[in-house]
Amino acid sequence: NNKLLDIDVKLAKYGLELNYIISFLIGLFTLLLGVYILLFRHYLLEAKLIGFGLLNFGFLMAMPRFSIVSSDNITVLLSFLISFCIFLGYPIFLYSLNYLPYRRERFLAKKWLSVFPIIIASVFYLYFIFEFFFLKSTYINHLSSYFFIVVTFYYLLMFSFFNEKRSASKIHGRAIYFSVLAYFLFFFTPFLIYLLDLAHFIPDIISSGNISRFRHLIILMIPLSIIYTIAKYSLLEKLIRITKSLQYTILTALTNITFYLIVIYLIVLISNLEYPIPNIHFTGTNIEILDSPLKPQNNIFYSKIISIFLSGLGIYILFCLKDKLIRLLDSRYHIVKLDYKEALEEIAHIVQQRASLDSIAKNIGKQIASLMQVKRVVVIFFENEKQIASQFYYGIESADIEEYSKNKQRELISYSKKFNLNFLLSDLPKNIASVYSDCGLKYIFPLRSKSELLRILLIGEKMSEKPFNSDENNFIMMLSRQAAIGVENNFLIADLAARERMRQELDIARRIQMSSLPSNLPNIEGLEIDAISRPAMEVGGDFYDIYIDENKKHLTAIIGDVSGKGTSAALYMSKIQGILSTLQEFEQTPSGLLSKSNKLIYTYLEKSAFITATCIRFDTENKSAIIARAGHLPIYYYNAHNDEIQSIIPRGIVLGMNTGELFDRNLEDYQLNYSQGDFFVLLTDGVTEARDEGENEFGEDLLKKIILEEKSSSASEIIAKIQSSLDNFTKASASDSQFDDVTIMVIKVN
């Protein structure tokens, strides 16, 4: 323009444009993405198409420019490779979009629809060859722009025409269309600028290519949109998964980088500004208003002070904005800044409350979910390492999983006992871990107290999808120990309540059982009767009874002992007592009474249980007695005339072991005549087998000695003497509890 320019030129050894570096990096990134998809999902058709399309595009972006290539042959080769990537790679890439974010079955079913773009590509490719050989042109931007316009609009038209209705979540997955738009803009931008430049619609600065050279940044949308679509909809068998923790890391890194770049730019900008400094000078003690401008050195000094102040203010404002943005990201991605002390106090407050086990499990589960910001929490309490006592599920539909946990409780307890610290769910066998893994659980925290497994805590992924660090693991273990106190207290309270309830029930059972024994022994002429029964536990298996006929001429006395002690023996005792009470009304002999009782009681007894009994029937007119025994202790008979004690042991086996001939064949009636002064002592083995601290038995000899010493005493006095001697014998025993049930009956002839 008729101007003389004086330019200083400094030649560089190598020249690389910034847009080429950007293009090369984007191309390399796209190439690696295509290789990654093909390498790990090579067996999927959609992966092959997407990977091949990315390889073509990445190669196109990473190719060097012709200006740095010296050989004409290489230029020709590169021209053909680039044109191939443009004209054939783009239709293949667009066809692969039929699989993203879902399969467009209507379009894919019509194979001929995919042939048309290939035909278009072939026509443009042949024209390029013609232009290259006959017109000697290697510039394909304008030609490729026309091609991209035609093919893009064709596929957009087909996508719209063959669109399939999907759910809202699928329809919103349109990030993949950004890649089509980016592809189109990349090749169409230079062509559009060229047309506008010819029409003189844009200034020289744009037509020179300053905008066109940075259009490569637009193309970055292609690989990013594909990554986003694959990750969001778990495509290609979940090939790419962008976790929330990775998203958070990327966003915070970008926020920090942006912050520092803006700070640097702000400092540079402020430092280059010129400030209108008023004619005011500060001397240190005075402020002077001058008529003349400030000296240059003073002006520079004040400018630096203003720059420092504005830079500091700007940095402070930017820091506040960055801090607010980081807090917003923390909230969005559930990043927890946990106050461990406050959290432990909250758990301690829950533990200290007197609540049921279900309530403790529920409160602890919800607190952990809230404090740790986790998606799912399962709390399972065990009782005596045998069964599940309570369960709570947070973030999981609990109906089926609760039943599953009960079915697998033995295996769950067995494998959890092998670990002292927290472990991964994958460490369990697959038949147990698979169901919990499907529910989104990942970690197991066992809780022990005094080596006993009290609880396991199953925790899923954090909402931020970050792994648990060592501090968080330790914190959860501390929470578990805090919870152990509440669990143990709950078990103790429940155990005490159960014991108290059982004690009350057994006390009632004791009173009922004792009331079933004769409280007021009958009076019959010529006989003095007394008896006592003292169970070893709250209830026992010893029994006795007295039956008198209507004429008060005959008296039947029965004493018996059910095998074992406690509740089971007491139940059998009630059963046999009822049977004997019913049968005695038929005035049978002692052996007949025992025989019929055996046949009835046999069906009610377990295989390991049996009953011993002795029955004696007195005829007061004839002063005779008939005795029958079913495996019981002897009757101790004191004969006053001979002043001696006889052990009467008729033949007989225990009740409930045999129903037929064997029992009857071994049963006999023993008959004797008695006189005044004689008496009979009937008792159970709790007397003769009582032990002292040296494990010595009370025995039959000591019993006979007491009987002889008390031969002149009344029936009640004889019983009292035997009882007191028994207590004196066993009082130094190592155990405070009575060894066995004790029952004594004395019948004395007046």
XYZ file of C-alpha atoms in Angstrom, residues 12-394:
383
model
C 14.635 -20.227 13.231
C 16.350 -23.576 12.811
C 12.992 -25.405 13.006
C 9.475 -24.015 12.801
C 6.422 -25.622 14.400
C 3.130 -23.798 14.478
C 1.134 -23.864 17.701
C -1.950 -25.133 15.887
C 0.074 -28.093 14.583
C 1.243 -29.004 18.095
C -2.348 -28.822 19.328
C -3.531 -30.876 16.364
C -0.818 -33.491 16.899
C -1.639 -33.898 20.622
C -5.372 -34.223 19.913
C -4.644 -36.721 17.138
C -2.338 -38.758 19.383
C -4.963 -38.814 22.140
C -7.634 -39.946 19.637
C -5.342 -42.627 18.217
C -4.673 -44.029 21.685
C -8.403 -44.042 22.445
C -9.114 -45.983 19.240
C -6.343 -48.496 20.017
C -7.675 -48.906 23.574
C -11.207 -49.681 22.327
C -9.989 -52.118 19.668
C -7.566 -53.830 22.037
C -10.017 -54.552 24.870
C -13.290 -54.984 22.914
C -12.078 -56.322 19.583
C -14.795 -58.997 19.593
C -17.633 -56.408 19.424
C -18.738 -55.068 16.037
C -19.581 -51.626 17.396
C -16.162 -51.433 19.074
C -14.470 -52.247 15.758
C -16.407 -49.508 13.958
C -15.823 -46.873 16.659
C -12.177 -47.822 17.051
C -11.538 -47.775 13.295
C -13.237 -44.377 12.964
C -11.112 -42.932 15.783
C -7.928 -44.392 14.286
C -8.678 -42.699 10.965
C -9.457 -39.384 12.559
C -6.487 -39.543 14.967
C -4.124 -40.321 12.102
C -5.537 -37.371 10.150
C -4.991 -34.988 13.070
C -1.495 -36.218 13.912
C -0.154 -36.115 10.337
C 2.667 -33.602 9.679
C 2.050 -30.672 7.331
C 3.352 -30.776 3.788
C 5.488 -27.714 4.348
C 7.992 -29.659 6.454
C 8.264 -32.582 4.012
C 10.940 -32.321 1.338
C 10.246 -35.420 -0.827
C 7.563 -35.229 -3.522
C 6.890 -38.971 -3.238
C 6.182 -38.648 0.475
C 3.898 -35.700 -0.273
C 1.914 -37.834 -2.704
C 1.682 -40.694 -0.166
C 0.542 -38.383 2.600
C -2.034 -36.783 0.332
C -3.582 -40.143 -0.466
C -3.537 -41.260 3.181
C -5.182 -38.058 4.376
C -7.822 -38.181 1.644
C -8.522 -41.824 2.511
C -9.024 -40.933 6.194
C -11.339 -38.080 5.217
C -13.497 -39.687 2.560
C -13.749 -43.227 3.942
C -13.123 -42.766 7.666
C -15.883 -40.211 8.196
C -18.785 -42.397 6.844
C -17.548 -45.311 8.948
C -17.380 -43.074 11.998
C -20.928 -41.801 11.417
C -22.189 -45.354 10.904
C -20.689 -46.372 14.275
C -22.866 -43.717 15.945
C -25.850 -46.001 15.313
C -24.613 -47.953 18.351
C -24.308 -44.896 20.613
C -25.888 -44.379 23.085
C -28.181 -47.248 22.003
C -28.622 -49.435 18.933
C -30.843 -47.913 16.243
C -32.287 -51.203 15.136
C -34.526 -49.707 12.421
C -31.561 -48.088 10.681
C -29.181 -51.028 11.153
C -31.747 -53.440 9.732
C -31.601 -51.608 6.379
C -28.092 -52.345 5.122
C -28.535 -50.337 1.929
C -28.744 -47.105 3.955
C -25.091 -47.437 4.893
C -24.036 -48.003 1.264
C -25.021 -44.538 0.046
C -22.371 -42.608 2.066
C -19.716 -45.035 0.781
C -20.812 -44.232 -2.784
C -20.619 -40.512 -2.029
C -17.176 -40.968 -0.487
C -15.984 -42.939 -3.532
C -17.160 -40.190 -5.919
C -15.354 -37.477 -3.952
C -12.244 -39.633 -3.641
C -12.110 -40.230 -7.407
C -12.531 -36.521 -8.020
C -9.639 -35.836 -5.631
C -7.436 -38.235 -7.621
C -8.455 -36.500 -10.827
C -7.647 -33.103 -9.307
C -4.331 -34.352 -7.976
C -3.035 -35.887 -11.214
C -4.527 -33.552 -13.816
C -4.850 -30.240 -11.974
C -1.742 -30.861 -9.811
C -3.542 -29.743 -6.643
C -3.084 -31.230 -3.166
C -5.328 -28.784 -1.338
C -8.487 -30.672 -0.365
C -10.086 -28.402 2.259
C -12.790 -27.044 -0.063
C -13.534 -30.463 -1.545
C -13.690 -32.108 1.893
C -16.002 -29.361 3.138
C -18.553 -30.148 0.414
C -18.211 -33.837 1.230
C -18.786 -33.303 4.954
C -21.838 -31.155 4.295
C -23.458 -33.821 2.127
C -22.641 -36.838 4.340
C -23.476 -35.079 7.624
C -26.866 -33.911 6.453
C -27.577 -37.375 5.052
C -26.940 -39.067 8.396
C -28.809 -36.401 10.364
C -31.781 -36.926 8.052
C -31.591 -40.712 8.453
C -31.191 -40.462 12.244
C -34.290 -38.288 12.428
C -36.351 -40.413 10.070
C -35.404 -43.738 11.690
C -35.396 -42.432 15.242
C -36.631 -44.826 17.936
C -38.525 -43.781 21.045
C -36.501 -44.255 24.183
C -36.795 -43.406 27.858
C -35.905 -39.913 28.991
C -32.528 -41.015 30.285
C -31.607 -42.414 26.883
C -32.964 -39.502 24.870
C -30.902 -37.076 26.939
C -27.762 -38.973 26.011
C -27.028 -36.809 22.998
C -23.431 -35.927 23.824
C -22.393 -38.096 20.900
C -23.912 -35.552 18.491
C -21.304 -33.050 19.610
C -18.702 -35.192 17.886
C -20.624 -34.945 14.603
C -20.912 -31.188 15.018
C -17.213 -30.913 15.864
C -16.244 -33.023 12.873
C -18.391 -30.834 10.628
C -17.115 -27.521 12.041
C -13.494 -28.618 11.783
C -13.637 -29.081 8.027
C -16.310 -26.515 7.233
C -14.714 -23.550 9.085
C -11.905 -22.818 6.576
C -14.334 -23.192 3.694
C -16.782 -20.783 5.341
C -14.022 -18.247 6.007
C -12.895 -18.566 2.390
C -16.423 -17.800 1.119
C -16.845 -14.848 3.476
C -13.438 -13.531 2.497
C -14.397 -13.603 -1.197
C -17.605 -11.702 -0.385
C -15.635 -9.154 1.700
C -17.830 -9.853 4.747
C -14.930 -10.266 7.198
C -11.840 -8.198 7.939
C -8.355 -9.208 6.917
C -7.378 -10.447 10.378
C -9.936 -13.254 10.143
C -9.377 -14.098 6.517
C -5.691 -14.475 7.222
C -6.503 -17.623 9.143
C -6.102 -16.584 12.800
C -9.459 -18.167 13.663
C -9.038 -21.102 11.306
C -5.728 -22.193 12.771
C -7.234 -22.624 16.257
C -10.235 -24.577 15.066
C -8.407 -27.734 16.148
C -9.596 -27.117 19.693
C -13.151 -27.724 18.455
C -12.224 -31.224 17.309
C -11.362 -32.227 20.876
C -15.111 -32.666 21.383
C -15.018 -35.849 19.277
C -12.985 -38.156 21.580
C -14.357 -36.468 24.709
C -17.989 -36.948 23.653
C -17.350 -40.603 22.830
C -15.658 -41.190 26.181
C -18.533 -39.466 27.969
C -21.212 -41.464 26.125
C -19.499 -44.831 26.691
C -18.947 -44.074 30.369
C -22.395 -42.593 31.064
C -24.368 -45.477 29.548
C -21.862 -48.262 30.410
C -21.456 -49.172 26.740
C -19.054 -51.701 25.209
C -19.438 -53.903 28.296
C -18.521 -51.053 30.668
C -15.220 -50.387 28.917
C -14.827 -46.896 30.366
C -15.962 -45.862 33.806
C -15.445 -42.300 34.894
C -15.971 -42.419 38.624
C -17.142 -39.466 40.628
C -13.784 -39.366 42.390
C -12.023 -39.037 39.015
C -14.485 -36.349 37.949
C -13.864 -34.509 41.209
C -10.092 -34.794 40.807
C -10.233 -33.476 37.238
C -12.553 -30.585 38.115
C -10.558 -29.527 41.179
C -7.329 -29.735 39.170
C -8.842 -27.615 36.404
C -10.166 -25.159 38.992
C -6.738 -24.792 40.606
C -4.933 -24.507 37.268
C -7.424 -21.914 36.071
C -7.034 -20.008 39.310
C -3.238 -19.833 39.047
C -3.357 -18.921 35.356
C -5.809 -16.101 36.072
C -3.639 -14.933 38.978
C -0.561 -14.829 36.768
C -2.459 -13.050 34.033
C -3.925 -10.595 36.546
C -0.519 -9.776 38.006
C 0.988 -9.252 34.559
C -1.990 -7.136 33.483
C -1.949 -4.958 36.588
C 1.815 -4.510 36.484
C 1.618 -3.224 32.879
C -1.099 -0.698 33.568
C -0.294 2.989 33.836
C -1.923 4.728 36.768
C -2.698 8.466 36.892
C -0.825 9.444 40.031
C -1.975 12.789 41.554
C 0.606 15.414 42.575
C 0.653 14.161 46.141
C 3.883 13.169 47.824
C 4.258 11.390 51.153
C 7.529 12.220 52.942
C 7.060 9.943 55.913
C 5.946 12.711 58.290
C 4.027 14.971 55.915
C 1.694 14.738 52.942
C 2.634 17.337 50.317
C 0.443 18.556 47.465
C 2.783 19.693 44.676
C 2.290 22.211 41.866
C 4.434 20.201 39.486
C 4.135 16.505 38.507
C 5.901 13.876 40.617
C 9.407 12.833 39.833
C 9.663 9.735 37.614
C 11.142 7.644 40.423
C 8.292 8.625 42.776
C 5.736 7.932 40.096
C 7.213 4.435 39.581
C 7.264 3.843 43.340
C 3.601 4.747 43.801
C 2.647 2.748 40.706
C 4.285 -0.345 42.199
C 2.430 0.163 45.476
C -0.893 0.462 43.627
C -0.032 -2.628 41.541
C 0.790 -4.634 44.669
C -2.424 -3.526 46.370
C -4.618 -4.273 43.354
C -2.858 -7.614 42.801
C -3.409 -8.619 46.433
C -7.054 -7.562 46.299
C -7.580 -9.405 43.038
C -5.863 -12.545 44.371
C -8.003 -12.409 47.533
C -11.228 -12.088 45.513
C -10.154 -14.902 43.188
C -9.181 -17.067 46.163
C -12.623 -16.527 47.742
C -14.286 -17.451 44.465
C -12.092 -20.529 44.088
C -12.767 -21.578 47.677
C -16.514 -21.200 47.129
C -16.305 -23.211 43.908
C -14.307 -25.968 45.653
C -16.907 -26.122 48.433
C -19.604 -26.360 45.775
C -17.729 -29.261 44.166
C -17.304 -30.900 47.597
C -21.042 -30.714 48.135
C -21.822 -31.907 44.616
C -19.476 -34.901 44.870
C -20.130 -35.668 48.568
C -16.594 -34.972 49.756
C -16.768 -35.158 53.540
C -14.584 -33.167 55.900
C -15.295 -35.374 58.872
C -15.080 -34.111 62.444
C -14.001 -37.360 64.115
C -14.526 -36.117 67.658
C -18.066 -34.937 67.000
C -18.888 -38.133 65.107
C -17.663 -40.318 67.974
C -19.735 -38.296 70.427
C -22.838 -38.860 68.307
C -22.223 -42.617 68.202
C -21.538 -42.651 71.956
C -24.866 -40.890 72.524
C -26.647 -43.570 70.495
C -24.859 -46.364 72.349
C -25.705 -44.950 75.782
C -29.411 -44.954 75.033
C -31.320 -47.921 76.332
C -32.735 -49.178 73.099
C -33.458 -52.473 71.453
C -30.881 -54.210 69.303
C -32.871 -53.373 66.169
C -32.920 -49.704 67.152
C -29.154 -49.668 67.803
C -28.478 -51.320 64.423
C -30.743 -48.822 62.666
C -29.245 -45.748 64.364
C -25.646 -46.872 63.832
C -26.306 -47.719 60.177
C -27.912 -44.343 59.465
C -25.185 -42.442 61.329
C -22.405 -44.165 59.383
C -24.240 -43.546 56.095
C -24.656 -39.871 56.996
C -21.182 -39.259 58.433
C -19.208 -41.209 55.837
C -21.502 -40.315 52.917
C -21.751 -43.898 51.688
C -24.406 -45.283 49.370
C -25.215 -48.483 51.246
C -24.714 -49.809 54.765
C -25.615 -53.177 56.285
C -25.422 -53.837 60.041
C -25.751 -57.447 61.220
C -25.583 -58.410 64.903
C -24.874 -61.988 65.952
C -25.825 -63.781 69.124
C -23.285 -66.182 70.603
C -21.640 -66.524 67.165
C -24.487 -68.839 66.189
C -27.292 -66.849 64.659
C -28.321 -63.393 63.509
C -29.885 -61.368 66.294
C -30.667 -58.206 64.313
C -30.228 -56.749 60.813
C -30.469 -53.291 59.296
C -30.130 -52.358 55.617
C -29.596 -48.823 54.325
